[in-house]
Each structure stands twice: as structure tokens, then as C-alpha cells.
CSV table of C-alpha atoms in Angstrom, one decimal:
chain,number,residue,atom,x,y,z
A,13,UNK,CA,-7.3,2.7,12.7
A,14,UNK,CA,-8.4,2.7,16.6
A,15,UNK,CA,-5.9,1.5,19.3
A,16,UNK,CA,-4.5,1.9,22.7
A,17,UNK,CA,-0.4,3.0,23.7
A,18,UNK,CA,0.4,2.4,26.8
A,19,UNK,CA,3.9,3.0,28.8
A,20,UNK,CA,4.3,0.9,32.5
A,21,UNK,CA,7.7,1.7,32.7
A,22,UNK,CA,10.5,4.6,31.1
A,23,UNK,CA,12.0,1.5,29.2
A,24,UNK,CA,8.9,-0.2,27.5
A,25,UNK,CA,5.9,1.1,25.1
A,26,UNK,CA,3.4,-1.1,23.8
A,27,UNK,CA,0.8,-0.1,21.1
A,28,UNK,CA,-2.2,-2.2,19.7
A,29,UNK,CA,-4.9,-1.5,17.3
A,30,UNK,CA,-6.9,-4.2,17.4
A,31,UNK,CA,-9.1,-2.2,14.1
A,32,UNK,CA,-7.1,-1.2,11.1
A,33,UNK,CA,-9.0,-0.7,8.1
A,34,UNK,CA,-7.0,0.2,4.5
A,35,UNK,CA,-8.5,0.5,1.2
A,36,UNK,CA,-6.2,0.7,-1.8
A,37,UNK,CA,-7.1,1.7,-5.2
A,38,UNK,CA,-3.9,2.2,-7.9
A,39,UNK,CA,-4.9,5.1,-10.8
A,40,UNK,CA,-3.8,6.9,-12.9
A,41,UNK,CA,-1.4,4.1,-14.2
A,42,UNK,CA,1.1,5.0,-17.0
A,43,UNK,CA,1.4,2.7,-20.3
A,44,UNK,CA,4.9,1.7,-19.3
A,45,UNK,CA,4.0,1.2,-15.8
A,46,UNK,CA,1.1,-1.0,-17.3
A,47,UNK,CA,3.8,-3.2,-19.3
A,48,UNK,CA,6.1,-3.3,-16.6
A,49,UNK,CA,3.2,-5.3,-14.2
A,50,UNK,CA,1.7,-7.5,-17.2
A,51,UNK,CA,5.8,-8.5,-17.2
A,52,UNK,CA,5.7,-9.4,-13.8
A,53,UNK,CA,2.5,-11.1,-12.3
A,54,UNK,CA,3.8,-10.9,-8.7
A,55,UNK,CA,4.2,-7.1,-8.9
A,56,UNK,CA,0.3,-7.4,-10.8
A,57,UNK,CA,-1.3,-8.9,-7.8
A,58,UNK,CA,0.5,-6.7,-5.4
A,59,UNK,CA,-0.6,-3.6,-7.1
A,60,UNK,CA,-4.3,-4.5,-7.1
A,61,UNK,CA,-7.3,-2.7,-5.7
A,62,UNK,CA,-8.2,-4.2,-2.4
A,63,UNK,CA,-8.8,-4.1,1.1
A,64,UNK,CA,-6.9,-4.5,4.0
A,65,UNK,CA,-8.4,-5.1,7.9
A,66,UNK,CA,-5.6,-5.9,10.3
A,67,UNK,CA,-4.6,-6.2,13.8
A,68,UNK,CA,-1.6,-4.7,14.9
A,69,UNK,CA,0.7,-5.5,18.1
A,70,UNK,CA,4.3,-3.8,18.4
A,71,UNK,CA,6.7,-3.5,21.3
A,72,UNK,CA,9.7,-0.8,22.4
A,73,UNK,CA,12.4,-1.3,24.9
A,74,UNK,CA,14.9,1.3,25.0
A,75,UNK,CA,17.7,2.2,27.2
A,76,UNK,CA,18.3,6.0,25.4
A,77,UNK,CA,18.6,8.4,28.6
A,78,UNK,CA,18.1,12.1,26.7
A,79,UNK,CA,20.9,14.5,26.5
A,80,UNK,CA,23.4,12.0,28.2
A,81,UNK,CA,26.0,10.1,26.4
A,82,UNK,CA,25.7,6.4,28.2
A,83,UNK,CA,25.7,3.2,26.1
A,84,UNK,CA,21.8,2.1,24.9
A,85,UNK,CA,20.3,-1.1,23.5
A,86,UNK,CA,16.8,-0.4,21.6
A,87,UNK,CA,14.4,-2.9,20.3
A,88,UNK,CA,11.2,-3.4,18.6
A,89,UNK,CA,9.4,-5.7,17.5
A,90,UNK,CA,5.5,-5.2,15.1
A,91,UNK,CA,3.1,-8.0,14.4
A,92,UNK,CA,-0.1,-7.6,11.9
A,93,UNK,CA,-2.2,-10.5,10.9
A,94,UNK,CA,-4.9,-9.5,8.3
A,95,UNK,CA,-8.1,-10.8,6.6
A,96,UNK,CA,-8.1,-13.9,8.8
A,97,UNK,CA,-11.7,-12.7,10.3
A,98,UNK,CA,-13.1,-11.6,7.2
A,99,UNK,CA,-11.8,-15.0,5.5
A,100,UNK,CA,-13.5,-16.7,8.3
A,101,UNK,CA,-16.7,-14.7,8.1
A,102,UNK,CA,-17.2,-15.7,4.1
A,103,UNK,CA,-16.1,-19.7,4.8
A,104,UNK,CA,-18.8,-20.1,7.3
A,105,UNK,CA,-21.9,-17.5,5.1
A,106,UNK,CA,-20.3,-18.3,1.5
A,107,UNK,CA,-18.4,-21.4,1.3
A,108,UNK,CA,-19.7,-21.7,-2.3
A,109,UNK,CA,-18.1,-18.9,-3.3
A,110,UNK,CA,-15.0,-18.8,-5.7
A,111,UNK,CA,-11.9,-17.1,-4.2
A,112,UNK,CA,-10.2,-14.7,-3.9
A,113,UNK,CA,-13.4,-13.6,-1.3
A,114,UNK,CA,-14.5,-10.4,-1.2
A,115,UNK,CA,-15.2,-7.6,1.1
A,116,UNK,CA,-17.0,-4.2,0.8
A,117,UNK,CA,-17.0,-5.3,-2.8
A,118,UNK,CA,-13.7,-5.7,-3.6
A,119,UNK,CA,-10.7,-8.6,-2.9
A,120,UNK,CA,-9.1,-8.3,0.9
A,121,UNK,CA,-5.6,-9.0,1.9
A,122,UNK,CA,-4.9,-11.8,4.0
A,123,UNK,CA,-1.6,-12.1,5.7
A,124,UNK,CA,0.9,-12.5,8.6
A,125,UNK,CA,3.7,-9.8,9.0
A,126,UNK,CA,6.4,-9.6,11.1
A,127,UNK,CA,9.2,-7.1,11.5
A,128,UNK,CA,11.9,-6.0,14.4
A,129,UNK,CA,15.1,-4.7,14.9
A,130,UNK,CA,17.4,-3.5,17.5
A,131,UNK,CA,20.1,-1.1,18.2
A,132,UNK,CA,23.1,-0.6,20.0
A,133,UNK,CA,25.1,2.6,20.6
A,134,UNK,CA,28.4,2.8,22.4
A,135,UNK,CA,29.8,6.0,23.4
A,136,UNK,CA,33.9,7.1,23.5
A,137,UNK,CA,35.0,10.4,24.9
A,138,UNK,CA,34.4,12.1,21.2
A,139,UNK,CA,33.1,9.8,19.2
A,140,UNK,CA,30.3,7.4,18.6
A,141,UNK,CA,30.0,4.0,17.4
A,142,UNK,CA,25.8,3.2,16.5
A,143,UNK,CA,24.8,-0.5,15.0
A,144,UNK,CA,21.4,-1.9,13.9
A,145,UNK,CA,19.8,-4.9,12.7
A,146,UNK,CA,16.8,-5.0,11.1
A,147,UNK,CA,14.8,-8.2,10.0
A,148,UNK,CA,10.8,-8.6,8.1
A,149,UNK,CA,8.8,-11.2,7.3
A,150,UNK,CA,5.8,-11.1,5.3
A,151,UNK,CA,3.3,-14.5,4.9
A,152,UNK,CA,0.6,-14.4,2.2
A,153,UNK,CA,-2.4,-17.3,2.9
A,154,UNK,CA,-5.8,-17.8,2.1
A,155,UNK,CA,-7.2,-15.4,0.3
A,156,UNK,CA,-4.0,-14.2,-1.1
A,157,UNK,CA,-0.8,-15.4,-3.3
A,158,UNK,CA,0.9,-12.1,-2.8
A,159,UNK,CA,1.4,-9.3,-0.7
A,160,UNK,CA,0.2,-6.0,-0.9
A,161,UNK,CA,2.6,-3.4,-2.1
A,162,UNK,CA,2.3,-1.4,1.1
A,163,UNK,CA,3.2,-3.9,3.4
A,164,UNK,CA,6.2,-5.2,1.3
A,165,UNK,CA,9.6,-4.8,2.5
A,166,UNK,CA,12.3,-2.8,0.8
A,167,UNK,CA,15.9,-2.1,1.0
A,168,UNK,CA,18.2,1.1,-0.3
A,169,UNK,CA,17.9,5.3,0.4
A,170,UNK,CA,18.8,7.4,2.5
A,171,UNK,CA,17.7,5.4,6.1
A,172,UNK,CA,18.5,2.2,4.4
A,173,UNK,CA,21.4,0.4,2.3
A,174,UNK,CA,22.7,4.3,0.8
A,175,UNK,CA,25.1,2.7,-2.0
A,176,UNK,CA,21.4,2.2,-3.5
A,177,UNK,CA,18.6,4.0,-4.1
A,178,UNK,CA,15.1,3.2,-2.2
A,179,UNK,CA,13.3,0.5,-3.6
A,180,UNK,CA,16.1,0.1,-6.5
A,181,UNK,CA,18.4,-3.3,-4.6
A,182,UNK,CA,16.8,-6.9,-4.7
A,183,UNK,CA,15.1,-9.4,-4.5
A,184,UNK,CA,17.7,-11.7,-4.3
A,185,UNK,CA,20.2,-11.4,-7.0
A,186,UNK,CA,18.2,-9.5,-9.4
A,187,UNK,CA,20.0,-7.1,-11.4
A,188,UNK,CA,19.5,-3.6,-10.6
A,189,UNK,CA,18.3,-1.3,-13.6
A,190,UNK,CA,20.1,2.1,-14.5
A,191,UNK,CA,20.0,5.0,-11.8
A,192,UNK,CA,17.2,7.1,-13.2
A,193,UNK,CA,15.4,9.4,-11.4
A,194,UNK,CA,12.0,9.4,-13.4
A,195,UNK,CA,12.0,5.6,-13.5
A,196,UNK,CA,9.8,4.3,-10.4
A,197,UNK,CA,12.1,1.9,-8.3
A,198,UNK,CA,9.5,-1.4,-7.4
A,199,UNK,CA,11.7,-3.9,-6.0
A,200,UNK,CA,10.0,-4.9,-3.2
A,201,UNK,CA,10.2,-8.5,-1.4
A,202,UNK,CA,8.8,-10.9,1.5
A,203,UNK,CA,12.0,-11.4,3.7
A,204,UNK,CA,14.4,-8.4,4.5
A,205,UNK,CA,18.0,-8.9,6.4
A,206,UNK,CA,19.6,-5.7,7.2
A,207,UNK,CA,22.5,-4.7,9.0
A,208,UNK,CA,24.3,-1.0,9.7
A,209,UNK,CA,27.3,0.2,11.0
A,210,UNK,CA,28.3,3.3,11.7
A,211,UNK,CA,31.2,5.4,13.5
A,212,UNK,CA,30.4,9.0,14.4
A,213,UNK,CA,32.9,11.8,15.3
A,214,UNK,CA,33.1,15.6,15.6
A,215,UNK,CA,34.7,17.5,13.0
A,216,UNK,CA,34.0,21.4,14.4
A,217,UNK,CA,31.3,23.2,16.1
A,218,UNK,CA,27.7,21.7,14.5
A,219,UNK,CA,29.0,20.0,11.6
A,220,UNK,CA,30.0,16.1,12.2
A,221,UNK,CA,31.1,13.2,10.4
A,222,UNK,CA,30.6,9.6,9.6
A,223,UNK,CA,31.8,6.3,8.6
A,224,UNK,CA,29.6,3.8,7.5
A,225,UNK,CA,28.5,0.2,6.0
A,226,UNK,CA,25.7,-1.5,5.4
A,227,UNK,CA,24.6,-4.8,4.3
A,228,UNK,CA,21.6,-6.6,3.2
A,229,UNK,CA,18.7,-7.6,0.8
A,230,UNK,CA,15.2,-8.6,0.0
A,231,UNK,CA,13.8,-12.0,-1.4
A,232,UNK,CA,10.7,-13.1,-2.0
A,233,UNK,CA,8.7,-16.3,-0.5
A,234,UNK,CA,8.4,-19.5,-3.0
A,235,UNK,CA,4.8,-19.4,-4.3
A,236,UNK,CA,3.4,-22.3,-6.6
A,237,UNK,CA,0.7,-20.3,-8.1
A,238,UNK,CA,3.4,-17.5,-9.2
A,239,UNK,CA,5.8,-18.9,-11.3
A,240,UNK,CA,9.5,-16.6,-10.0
A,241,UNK,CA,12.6,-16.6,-11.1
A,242,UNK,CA,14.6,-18.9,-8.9
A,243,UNK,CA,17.2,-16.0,-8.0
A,244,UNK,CA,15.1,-14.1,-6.0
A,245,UNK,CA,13.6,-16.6,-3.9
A,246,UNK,CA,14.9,-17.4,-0.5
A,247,UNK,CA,16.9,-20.1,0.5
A,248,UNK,CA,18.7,-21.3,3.3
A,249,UNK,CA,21.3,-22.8,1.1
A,250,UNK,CA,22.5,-19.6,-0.5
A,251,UNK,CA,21.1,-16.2,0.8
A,252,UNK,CA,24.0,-15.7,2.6
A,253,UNK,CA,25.7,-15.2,-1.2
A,254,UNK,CA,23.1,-12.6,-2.3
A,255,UNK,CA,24.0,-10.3,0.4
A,256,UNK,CA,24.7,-6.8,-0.8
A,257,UNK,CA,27.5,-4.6,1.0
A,258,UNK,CA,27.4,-0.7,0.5
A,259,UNK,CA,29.9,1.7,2.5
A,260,UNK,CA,30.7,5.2,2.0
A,261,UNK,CA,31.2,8.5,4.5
A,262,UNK,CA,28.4,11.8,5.7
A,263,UNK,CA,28.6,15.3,7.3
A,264,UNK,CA,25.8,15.5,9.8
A,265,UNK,CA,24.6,19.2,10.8
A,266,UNK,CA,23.1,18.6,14.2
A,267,UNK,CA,22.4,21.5,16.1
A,268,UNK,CA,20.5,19.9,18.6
A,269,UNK,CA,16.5,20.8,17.3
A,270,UNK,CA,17.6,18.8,13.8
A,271,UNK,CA,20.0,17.1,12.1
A,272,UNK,CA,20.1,17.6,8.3
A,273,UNK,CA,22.6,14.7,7.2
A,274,UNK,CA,24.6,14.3,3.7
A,275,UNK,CA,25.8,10.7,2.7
A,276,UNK,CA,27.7,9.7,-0.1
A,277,UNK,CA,28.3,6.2,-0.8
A,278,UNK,CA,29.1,3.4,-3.0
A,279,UNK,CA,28.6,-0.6,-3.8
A,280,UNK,CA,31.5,-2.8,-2.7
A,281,UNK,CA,29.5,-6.2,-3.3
A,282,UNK,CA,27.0,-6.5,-6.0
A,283,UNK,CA,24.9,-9.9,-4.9
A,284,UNK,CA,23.5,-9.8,-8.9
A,285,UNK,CA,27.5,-9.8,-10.3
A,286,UNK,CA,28.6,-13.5,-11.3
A,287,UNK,CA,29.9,-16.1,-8.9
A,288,UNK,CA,33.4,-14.5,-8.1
A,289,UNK,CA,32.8,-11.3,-8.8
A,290,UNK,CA,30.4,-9.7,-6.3
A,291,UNK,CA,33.0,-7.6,-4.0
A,292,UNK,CA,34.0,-4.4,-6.6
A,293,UNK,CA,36.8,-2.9,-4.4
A,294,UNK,CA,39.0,-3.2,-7.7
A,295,UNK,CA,36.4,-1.6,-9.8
A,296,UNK,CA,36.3,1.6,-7.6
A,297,UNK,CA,37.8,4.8,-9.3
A,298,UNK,CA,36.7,8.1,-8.1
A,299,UNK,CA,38.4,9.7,-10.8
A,300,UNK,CA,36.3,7.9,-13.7
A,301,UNK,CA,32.9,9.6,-14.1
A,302,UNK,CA,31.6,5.8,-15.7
A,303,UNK,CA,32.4,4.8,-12.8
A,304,UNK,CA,30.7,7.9,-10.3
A,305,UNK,CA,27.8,8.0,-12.5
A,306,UNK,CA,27.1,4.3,-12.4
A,307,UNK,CA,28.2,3.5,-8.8
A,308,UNK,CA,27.9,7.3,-6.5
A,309,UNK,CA,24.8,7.5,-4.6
A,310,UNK,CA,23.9,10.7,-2.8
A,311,UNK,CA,21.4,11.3,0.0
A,312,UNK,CA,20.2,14.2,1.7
A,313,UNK,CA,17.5,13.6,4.8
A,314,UNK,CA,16.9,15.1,8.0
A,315,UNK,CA,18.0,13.1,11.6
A,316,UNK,CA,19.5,10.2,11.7
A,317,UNK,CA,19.4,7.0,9.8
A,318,UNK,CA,19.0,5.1,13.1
């Protein structure tokens, strides 16, 4: 990619790369990973070979004064539209031409993405209160019904939703499959709605603590050449009800040059339970290890989550 970054003031930072060139090529493909995208032809197209050339635009305002404890309000705000010259290019010199069109020989990636968030942290004596909200949007058009797999949004982790794992919650009210470590989490989506909340205090010297919940999902744009299942589409009508709710508590040892941060946490609304049943605060048991195997998420990262 080639671009410019330019600061006029301490607050804002503005980056563009008008040229950002990205060729993906999936290998090395496992049977069962095979199987897995012949069930899912959304997750097919997303994992092709093809090629991406975007413009990028994306905007920073912060307030954050370094080593002082005042109240800040961070935002950004990213915008990449891709394959709309190429697309243009091969309408005018090969209108004959079946799509999908090509380029350099192989299917490109056309698309409108859009993603932002912003922050607020509010200082006590002590203690810290920090809250983010995070929102995506991803448009396929044109030369493309889906898109790709790395420009997808997901949801869960260790920076994320932590009563899940990363890529393991959503779309929608899908049903998340069995904590495994050697199975390759894919649930990836269009729209993402996230929301965090966090209360930060001292315990002794390095080692602090935390209190936190987080909300949110995926879901995926309705597409007539994809046939989806109607649950994990979004809808103005009902999103509100697939909304996932996590909470759970950390120890964060910060000693200034990095943080290296422990959460544990848990589900207390499951969007793909039944109608009535999504909050779980009467299923929680900590001294059933169904229950801590099924439902316990660790995660271990450096800094913080936001």
C-alpha cells in the first residue's frame, strides 16, 4: 500500500492510501475445512482466491493527555471502497465479458466498508471507569455477492466480547459450536454492534483489577444470490433480541512499559437460546465444572482491551 498521515493539530490524525493492493490465495485446505465451505456457500465465496485494490480514508480525534489522569473522548472513524475502478475499467474495455470480472488473472473484490468507534474514560481519585462503542459495516456490489474474509467483521477474544472466543459468537442467533481449541472459529459477518464497559481500580503496587461487560454481535447483509438462514440476517425489527451480553472480572499487570492483562468471563445472554431464555444468570454455577467447562472463557493479552 502507499499513503500519506498527516497530524494539523495534537487532537486529530488523518491517514489515506489512495493505493492498496491485496492478493489472497487460501492453501493448504484441510478435508473438514473443505466440507465445512461446500456447507456454507457464503463462507465459499469469502474464502476464494482473489484480489483486492482499495482506497482507504480514516480519521483520529483524541483527547488522551499522556501520563495525566483527566477525562478523554477518542474517535475513529475508516472508509475503504474497493474494485470500483477496476469494475469500471473492464465495463467500458469488456462489456461482453461474463462476471465476476477479472484482474491480474484472477476475480477482484468489490466493496464499500465502513467502521468507527469511540471511547470515553472518566477518571475518580483511584479508580477508572473506560466505555467504547464500536460499529462496521461491510457492502458487497458489482463484482461481488460476498465479502472477503479479511475484511469481515468479527466479534469475541480477548479485545472483544471475552465470554467468547474470537471468531466463535454470531451471526445473528446462530448457535455457537463447542469450545475447541483445534477447531478454526469462522463466524464472521457484514454488520457489527459492540459495546464495552469497564471499571478499573488498584488492588496493590502493579497488579490492578477490573470489572467488566460487554455486549454485541455480527449479522450478515440479505443477499438474493446466497440463499441464508433468516437468523443471521439483519433486521431492524429484531436485532435488538440477538444481542449477546458477556461480563466477568481481570488482573491487569501494568508497570507502565506494558500491561500483561488476565480476564476471565462468562455468557449472561445467549442471543441463539429460545425466546425467553437468552439471559443465563440462573444457569450460572461456578461450582459445576459442566457448567465452567461449557461457559468459562479465559484470556491472556498484553495492554488494554481499549
Amino acid at each position: 500500500k502507499y499513503g500519506y498521515e498527516w497530524q494539523p493539530s495534537q487532537l486529530q490524525r488523518y491517514q489515506w492510501n489512495p493505493i492498496q493492493l491485496n492478493r489472497v490465495r487460501v492453501t493448504n485446505t484441510s478435508p473438514e475445512f473443505e466440507q465445512r465451505l461446500d456447507n456454507d456457500p457464503r463462507l465459499r465465496r469469502s474464502f476464494s482466491d482473489y484480489f483486492i485494490a482499495s482506497t482507504r480514508f480514516q480519521f483520529d480525534y483524541s483527547e488522551e493527555q499522556p501520563n495525566s489522569r483527566q477525562d478523554y473522548l477518542s474517535t475513529r472513524v475508516a472508509v475503504e471502497a474497493a474494485g470500483n475502478l477496476a469494475y469500471g475499467l473492464n465495463e467500458w474495455l469488456a462489456s461482453e465479458q461474463d462476471q465476476p470480472y477479472g484482474l491480474f488473472g484472477l476475480p477482484f473484490a468489490q466493496f464499500f466498508r465502513i467502521d468507527g468507534g469511540a471511547q470515553y474514560h472518566h477518571f475518580t481519585q483511584n479508580s477508572e471507569w473506560a466505555s467504547r462503542l464500536n460499529i462496521g459495516l461491510a457492502v458487497p456490489y458489482g463484482n461481488a455477492d460476498a465479502i472477503p474474509y479479511v475484511r469481515q467483521f468479527f466479534v469475541g477474544g480477548s479485545n472483544s466480547i471475552r465470554a467468547w472466543q474470537i471468531r466463535a459468537l454470531g451471526p445473528g442467533a446462530t448457535e455457537v459450536e463447542e469450545q475447541n481449541a483445534e477447531i478454526f472459529q469462522d463466524q464472521t459477518g457484514d454488520i457489527k454492534l459492540e459495546a464495552n464497559l469497564e471499571y478499573r481500580f488498584p488492588l496493590f503496587s502493579y497488579l490492578k483489577g477490573a470489572l467488566f461487560t460487554d455486549a454485541g454481535n455480527i449479522w450478515l447483509m440479505p443477499k438474493e444470490s446466497i440463499e441464508l438462514d433468516p437468523e443471521t440476517v439483519f433486521h431492524w425489527n429484531r436485532f435488538y433480541r440477538q444481542i449477546a451480553v458477556g461480563t466477568g472480572f481481570g488482573l491487569r499487570l501494568d508497570i507502565t512499559y506494558f500491561v500483561l492483562r488476565l480476564d476471565l468471563a462468562w455468557p449472561v445472554r445467549k442471543p441463539y437460546n429460545e425466546a425467553g431464555n437468552r439471559w443465563v444468570f440462573d444457569e450460572i454455577d461456578f461450582g459445576d465444572p459442566g457448567w465452567r467447562q461449557e461457559n468459562l472463557v479465559f484470556n491472556l493479552a498484553l495492554g488494554y482491551p481499549f
